Amino acid sequence: MVHLGGRYKARLAQSQEDVQACQRLRYLTFIQARGVTSDSRPDDLDHDEFDAICEHLMVEDQRNGQLVCCFRMMPLQNGSEIGRSYSAKYYDLEQLSQFPGKLVEMGRFCIHPAHKSPAILRVAWTAMTRYVDDQGIELLFGCSSFEGVEAEAYADAFALLKEKHIAPKRWMPRIKAPNVFRFARAFRLRRPDMKLALGRMPPLLRTYLVMGGWVSDHAVIDNDLKTLHVFTGVEISRVPKSRARLLRGG
């Protein structure tokens, strides 16, 4: 799969060298650029046991071949396989084990910190959309991260999630991780300031929400990567038609 988008192109990794390039960019983005101390990654690569069973999508600058964005995808035939996903390490996904259609977990999404063009995200999402269409995916899911572990810094963003974007009860992820922040409970009476909420919402999560996405009612506190993350799901049938046309048109 190759998708061209002006200056940038998206393709699936074809070799171990490609995968290592993704792991190197992930290390730069998640560890080095954030100043996180990580003795567990002495090789300057962000890698884990899931990399070997995922497909890796790469967005490259066509002028010089530089990798500027990547993420990985784990396709699942139906909800009965969700227990082997990365997200299942942190969330009780028993409800989603009943999901009847095909799913794909999207994870480790990152953009090179020196590259700010919005075209990168557009190309990445157009490539993802084509993958979803080609594979007949019905649910896209993953973990959406907020940088840092101070929940109060994202009070309005969490209040907005609580007010408008909590998962349907039939798919609701339950608590599994030992350290969580129950934002739906903590901010149950808070009315979000929309400008502050959207300003503090991670760009990837904003994209999910515009697509009709929903989130868990709690955030996991990840002290390793120094992030807070929420489980996020997008039911493809609920993506607004206007948004779907934009994504398919690039």
CSV table of C-alpha atoms in Angstrom, one decimal, residues 64 111 140 197 226 235:
chain,number,residue,atom,x,y,z
A,64,ASN,CA,14.8,13.1,1.1
A,111,ILE,CA,5.1,12.6,14.3
A,140,LEU,CA,-10.8,1.3,15.2
A,197,ALA,CA,-10.8,22.0,26.4
A,226,LYS,CA,5.0,10.0,31.8
A,235,GLU,CA,-17.1,2.7,15.2
